[in-house]
């Protein structure tokens, strides 16, 4: 259902492939690009499935496996490393009981790493979905995650 509505928003031009994939991923209830999403995009743009799949595989912002409601993207670039992102990563892995790329059992959180988020001035930084957070500490991370849990 969301696929048709997503595709209708864009002209069927190859220049729109990233916009279309973004929108499909955002609207997929499991926040990833399912085979059906890739197929729908390929059919709409009249290009081979393999072409769309290679684009979706190339960019780290796309996921080809189901993810949680909230996608945590912890910055993994040197300025954030210097400010303690590695210990935050260890903390997140332990408190969520996941490895990088995995989703919590309750399907709430997926933990990912990303390169610089452009927020080096408030390192260490992370994003949760579209929201940016900086000056992170384990206590701040706990408060942020707890707020998300209570939003349900
Ligand atoms: S290095 Fe982490 S936000 Fe820039």
PDB file of C-alpha atoms and ligand atoms in Angstrom:
ATOM      1  CA  UNK A   1       0.000   0.000   0.000  1.00  0.00           C
ATOM      2  CA  UNK A   2       2.697   2.510   1.017  1.00  0.00           C
ATOM      3  CA  UNK A   3       4.714   1.551  -2.039  1.00  0.00           C
ATOM      4  CA  UNK A   4       2.149   2.838  -4.505  1.00  0.00           C
ATOM      5  CA  UNK A   5       1.713   6.046  -2.541  1.00  0.00           C
ATOM      6  CA  UNK A   6       5.466   6.571  -2.324  1.00  0.00           C
ATOM      7  CA  UNK A   7       6.083   6.016  -6.003  1.00  0.00           C
ATOM      8  CA  UNK A   8       3.281   8.385  -6.982  1.00  0.00           C
ATOM      9  CA  UNK A   9       5.174  11.236  -5.290  1.00  0.00           C
ATOM     10  CA  UNK A  10       8.057  11.043  -7.740  1.00  0.00           C
ATOM     11  CA  UNK A  11       8.513  11.195 -11.484  1.00  0.00           C
ATOM     12  CA  UNK A  12       9.753   7.862 -12.806  1.00  0.00           C
ATOM     13  CA  UNK A  13      13.206   9.281 -13.545  1.00  0.00           C
ATOM     14  CA  UNK A  14      16.441   7.561 -12.584  1.00  0.00           C
ATOM     15  CA  UNK A  15      17.609  10.808 -10.933  1.00  0.00           C
ATOM     16  CA  UNK A  16      14.962  10.172  -8.281  1.00  0.00           C
ATOM     17  CA  UNK A  17      16.177   6.729  -7.278  1.00  0.00           C
ATOM     18  CA  UNK A  18      17.716   7.815  -3.959  1.00  0.00           C
ATOM     19  CA  UNK A  19      14.634   9.851  -3.006  1.00  0.00           C
ATOM     20  CA  UNK A  20      12.392   6.943  -3.834  1.00  0.00           C
ATOM     21  CA  UNK A  21      14.493   4.453  -1.883  1.00  0.00           C
ATOM     22  CA  UNK A  22      14.617   6.799   1.099  1.00  0.00           C
ATOM     23  CA  UNK A  23      10.878   7.208   1.075  1.00  0.00           C
ATOM     24  CA  UNK A  24      10.247   3.488   0.668  1.00  0.00           C
ATOM     25  CA  UNK A  25      12.568   2.739   3.569  1.00  0.00           C
ATOM     26  CA  UNK A  26      10.975   5.420   5.770  1.00  0.00           C
ATOM     27  CA  UNK A  27       7.528   4.023   5.117  1.00  0.00           C
ATOM     28  CA  UNK A  28       8.384   0.370   5.496  1.00  0.00           C
ATOM     29  CA  UNK A  29       7.080  -0.569   8.978  1.00  0.00           C
ATOM     30  CA  UNK A  30      10.402  -2.295   9.673  1.00  0.00           C
ATOM     31  CA  UNK A  31      12.511   0.617   8.404  1.00  0.00           C
ATOM     32  CA  UNK A  32      14.381  -1.235   5.692  1.00  0.00           C
ATOM     33  CA  UNK A  33      14.234  -1.944   2.006  1.00  0.00           C
ATOM     34  CA  UNK A  34      12.470  -5.242   1.515  1.00  0.00           C
ATOM     35  CA  UNK A  35      12.805  -7.159  -1.735  1.00  0.00           C
ATOM     36  CA  UNK A  36       9.308  -5.930  -2.611  1.00  0.00           C
ATOM     37  CA  UNK A  37      10.437  -2.305  -2.141  1.00  0.00           C
ATOM     38  CA  UNK A  38      13.391  -2.827  -4.456  1.00  0.00           C
ATOM     39  CA  UNK A  39      11.195  -4.606  -6.992  1.00  0.00           C
ATOM     40  CA  UNK A  40       8.615  -1.815  -6.889  1.00  0.00           C
ATOM     41  CA  UNK A  41      11.317   0.810  -7.434  1.00  0.00           C
ATOM     42  CA  UNK A  42      12.891  -1.157 -10.295  1.00  0.00           C
ATOM     43  CA  UNK A  43       9.564  -1.656 -12.026  1.00  0.00           C
ATOM     44  CA  UNK A  44       8.641   1.994 -11.590  1.00  0.00           C
ATOM     45  CA  UNK A  45      11.950   3.238 -13.017  1.00  0.00           C
ATOM     46  CA  UNK A  46      12.039   0.467 -15.636  1.00  0.00           C
ATOM     47  CA  UNK A  47      15.507  -0.668 -14.629  1.00  0.00           C
ATOM     48  CA  UNK A  48      16.692  -4.137 -13.579  1.00  0.00           C
ATOM     49  CA  UNK A  49      16.153  -5.296 -10.006  1.00  0.00           C
ATOM     50  CA  UNK A  50      19.918  -5.853  -9.735  1.00  0.00           C
ATOM     51  CA  UNK A  51      20.573  -2.197 -10.516  1.00  0.00           C
ATOM     52  CA  UNK A  52      18.336  -0.922  -7.703  1.00  0.00           C
ATOM     53  CA  UNK A  53      19.704  -3.577  -5.360  1.00  0.00           C
ATOM     54  CA  UNK A  54      23.279  -2.467  -6.067  1.00  0.00           C
ATOM     55  CA  UNK A  55      22.368   1.161  -5.289  1.00  0.00           C
ATOM     56  CA  UNK A  56      20.609   0.128  -2.076  1.00  0.00           C
ATOM     57  CA  UNK A  57      23.617  -2.000  -1.073  1.00  0.00           C
ATOM     58  CA  UNK A  58      26.148   0.737  -1.777  1.00  0.00           C
ATOM     59  CA  UNK A  59      24.810   3.404   0.569  1.00  0.00           C
ATOM     60  CA  UNK A  60      25.073   2.783   4.305  1.00  0.00           C
ATOM     61  CA  UNK A  61      21.920   4.824   4.897  1.00  0.00           C
ATOM     62  CA  UNK A  62      19.900   1.980   3.396  1.00  0.00           C
ATOM     63  CA  UNK A  63      19.307  -1.270   5.189  1.00  0.00           C
ATOM     64  CA  UNK A  64      18.433  -4.543   3.532  1.00  0.00           C
ATOM     65  CA  UNK A  65      17.349  -6.176   6.756  1.00  0.00           C
ATOM     66  CA  UNK A  66      14.547  -5.263   9.164  1.00  0.00           C
ATOM     67  CA  UNK A  67      15.350  -2.677  11.821  1.00  0.00           C
ATOM     68  CA  UNK A  68      13.812  -1.367  14.990  1.00  0.00           C
ATOM     69  CA  UNK A  69      11.469   1.531  15.532  1.00  0.00           C
ATOM     70  CA  UNK A  70      14.419   3.726  16.543  1.00  0.00           C
ATOM     71  CA  UNK A  71      17.691   3.605  14.641  1.00  0.00           C
ATOM     72  CA  UNK A  72      20.635   4.731  16.726  1.00  0.00           C
ATOM     73  CA  UNK A  73      23.531   5.985  14.618  1.00  0.00           C
ATOM     74  CA  UNK A  74      26.557   6.578  16.772  1.00  0.00           C
ATOM     75  CA  UNK A  75      29.314   8.641  15.175  1.00  0.00           C
ATOM     76  CA  UNK A  76      32.436   6.599  14.540  1.00  0.00           C
ATOM     77  CA  UNK A  77      34.755   9.333  13.241  1.00  0.00           C
ATOM     78  CA  UNK A  78      38.005  10.456  14.940  1.00  0.00           C
ATOM     79  CA  UNK A  79      36.765  13.602  16.764  1.00  0.00           C
ATOM     80  CA  UNK A  80      34.001  11.595  18.426  1.00  0.00           C
ATOM     81  CA  UNK A  81      36.465   8.803  19.180  1.00  0.00           C
ATOM     82  CA  UNK A  82      38.671  11.314  20.951  1.00  0.00           C
ATOM     83  CA  UNK A  83      35.699  12.377  23.051  1.00  0.00           C
ATOM     84  CA  UNK A  84      34.767   8.872  24.142  1.00  0.00           C
ATOM     85  CA  UNK A  85      32.475   7.389  21.511  1.00  0.00           C
ATOM     86  CA  UNK A  86      34.113   3.968  21.882  1.00  0.00           C
ATOM     87  CA  UNK A  87      33.143   3.684  25.529  1.00  0.00           C
ATOM     88  CA  UNK A  88      29.640   4.867  24.635  1.00  0.00           C
ATOM     89  CA  UNK A  89      29.479   2.176  21.987  1.00  0.00           C
ATOM     90  CA  UNK A  90      30.479  -0.434  24.539  1.00  0.00           C
ATOM     91  CA  UNK A  91      27.846   0.962  26.873  1.00  0.00           C
ATOM     92  CA  UNK A  92      25.115   0.871  24.217  1.00  0.00           C
ATOM     93  CA  UNK A  93      25.994  -2.669  23.179  1.00  0.00           C
ATOM     94  CA  UNK A  94      25.831  -3.830  26.763  1.00  0.00           C
ATOM     95  CA  UNK A  95      22.698  -1.973  27.810  1.00  0.00           C
ATOM     96  CA  UNK A  96      20.774  -2.901  24.655  1.00  0.00           C
ATOM     97  CA  UNK A  97      22.289  -6.391  24.500  1.00  0.00           C
ATOM     98  CA  UNK A  98      23.061  -6.067  20.776  1.00  0.00           C
ATOM     99  CA  UNK A  99      26.057  -5.874  18.494  1.00  0.00           C
ATOM    100  CA  UNK A 100      26.463  -3.187  15.857  1.00  0.00           C
ATOM    101  CA  UNK A 101      23.903  -3.782  13.119  1.00  0.00           C
ATOM    102  CA  UNK A 102      21.539  -5.701  15.387  1.00  0.00           C
ATOM    103  CA  UNK A 103      18.069  -4.885  16.679  1.00  0.00           C
ATOM    104  CA  UNK A 104      16.884  -5.343  20.252  1.00  0.00           C
ATOM    105  CA  UNK A 105      14.585  -8.268  20.930  1.00  0.00           C
ATOM    106  CA  UNK A 106      11.655  -5.928  21.533  1.00  0.00           C
ATOM    107  CA  UNK A 107      12.292  -4.378  18.070  1.00  0.00           C
ATOM    108  CA  UNK A 108      12.684  -0.943  19.636  1.00  0.00           C
ATOM    109  CA  UNK A 109      16.303  -0.054  18.805  1.00  0.00           C
ATOM    110  CA  UNK A 110      18.811  -0.840  16.084  1.00  0.00           C
ATOM    111  CA  UNK A 111      22.415   0.092  16.755  1.00  0.00           C
ATOM    112  CA  UNK A 112      24.477   1.393  13.847  1.00  0.00           C
ATOM    113  CA  UNK A 113      27.693   3.320  13.365  1.00  0.00           C
ATOM    114  CA  UNK A 114      28.059   6.245  11.024  1.00  0.00           C
ATOM    115  CA  UNK A 115      30.761   8.602   9.865  1.00  0.00           C
ATOM    116  CA  UNK A 116      30.820  12.248  10.996  1.00  0.00           C
ATOM    117  CA  UNK A 117      27.365  13.685  11.593  1.00  0.00           C
ATOM    118  CA  UNK A 118      28.615  17.252  11.338  1.00  0.00           C
ATOM    119  CA  UNK A 119      28.215  17.787  15.059  1.00  0.00           C
ATOM    120  CA  UNK A 120      31.875  17.477  16.087  1.00  0.00           C
ATOM    121  CA  UNK A 121      31.534  20.547  18.336  1.00  0.00           C
ATOM    122  CA  UNK A 122      29.292  18.507  20.634  1.00  0.00           C
ATOM    123  CA  UNK A 123      31.151  15.200  20.316  1.00  0.00           C
ATOM    124  CA  UNK A 124      30.469  12.441  21.048  1.00  0.00           C
ATOM    125  CA  UNK A 125      27.308  12.558  18.974  1.00  0.00           C
ATOM    126  CA  UNK A 126      24.624  10.256  17.685  1.00  0.00           C
ATOM    127  CA  UNK A 127      21.338  10.410  15.843  1.00  0.00           C
ATOM    128  CA  UNK A 128      18.157   8.568  16.628  1.00  0.00           C
ATOM    129  CA  UNK A 129      16.078   8.508  13.486  1.00  0.00           C
ATOM    130  CA  UNK A 130      16.190  12.185  12.410  1.00  0.00           C
ATOM    131  CA  UNK A 131      17.079  13.671  15.803  1.00  0.00           C
ATOM    132  CA  UNK A 132      20.646  14.681  16.748  1.00  0.00           C
ATOM    133  CA  UNK A 133      22.170  14.331  20.221  1.00  0.00           C
ATOM    134  CA  UNK A 134      25.555  15.570  21.437  1.00  0.00           C
ATOM    135  CA  UNK A 135      27.744  15.811  24.518  1.00  0.00           C
ATOM    136  CA  UNK A 136      26.728  12.260  25.265  1.00  0.00           C
ATOM    137  CA  UNK A 137      27.457  10.374  28.449  1.00  0.00           C
ATOM    138  CA  UNK A 138      26.095   7.003  29.527  1.00  0.00           C
ATOM    139  CA  UNK A 139      23.592   8.791  31.791  1.00  0.00           C
ATOM    140  CA  UNK A 140      22.453  11.037  28.922  1.00  0.00           C
ATOM    141  CA  UNK A 141      22.085   8.007  26.643  1.00  0.00           C
ATOM    142  CA  UNK A 142      20.011   6.233  29.295  1.00  0.00           C
ATOM    143  CA  UNK A 143      17.679   9.233  29.585  1.00  0.00           C
ATOM    144  CA  UNK A 144      17.309   9.508  25.804  1.00  0.00           C
ATOM    145  CA  UNK A 145      16.505   5.820  25.376  1.00  0.00           C
ATOM    146  CA  UNK A 146      14.145   5.786  28.337  1.00  0.00           C
ATOM    147  CA  UNK A 147      12.201   8.690  26.848  1.00  0.00           C
ATOM    148  CA  UNK A 148      11.810   6.727  23.600  1.00  0.00           C
ATOM    149  CA  UNK A 149      10.570   3.704  25.512  1.00  0.00           C
ATOM    150  CA  UNK A 150       7.954   5.818  27.265  1.00  0.00           C
ATOM    151  CA  UNK A 151       6.734   7.309  23.989  1.00  0.00           C
ATOM    152  CA  UNK A 152       4.989   4.067  23.108  1.00  0.00           C
TER     153      UNK A 152
HETATM  154  S1  LIG B   1      33.223  13.354  14.274  1.00  0.00           S
HETATM  155 FE1  LIG B   1      31.424  12.811  15.296  1.00  0.00          FE
HETATM  156  S2  LIG B   1      30.047  14.344  14.688  1.00  0.00           S
HETATM  157 FE2  LIG B   1      31.846  14.824  13.604  1.00  0.00          FE
END
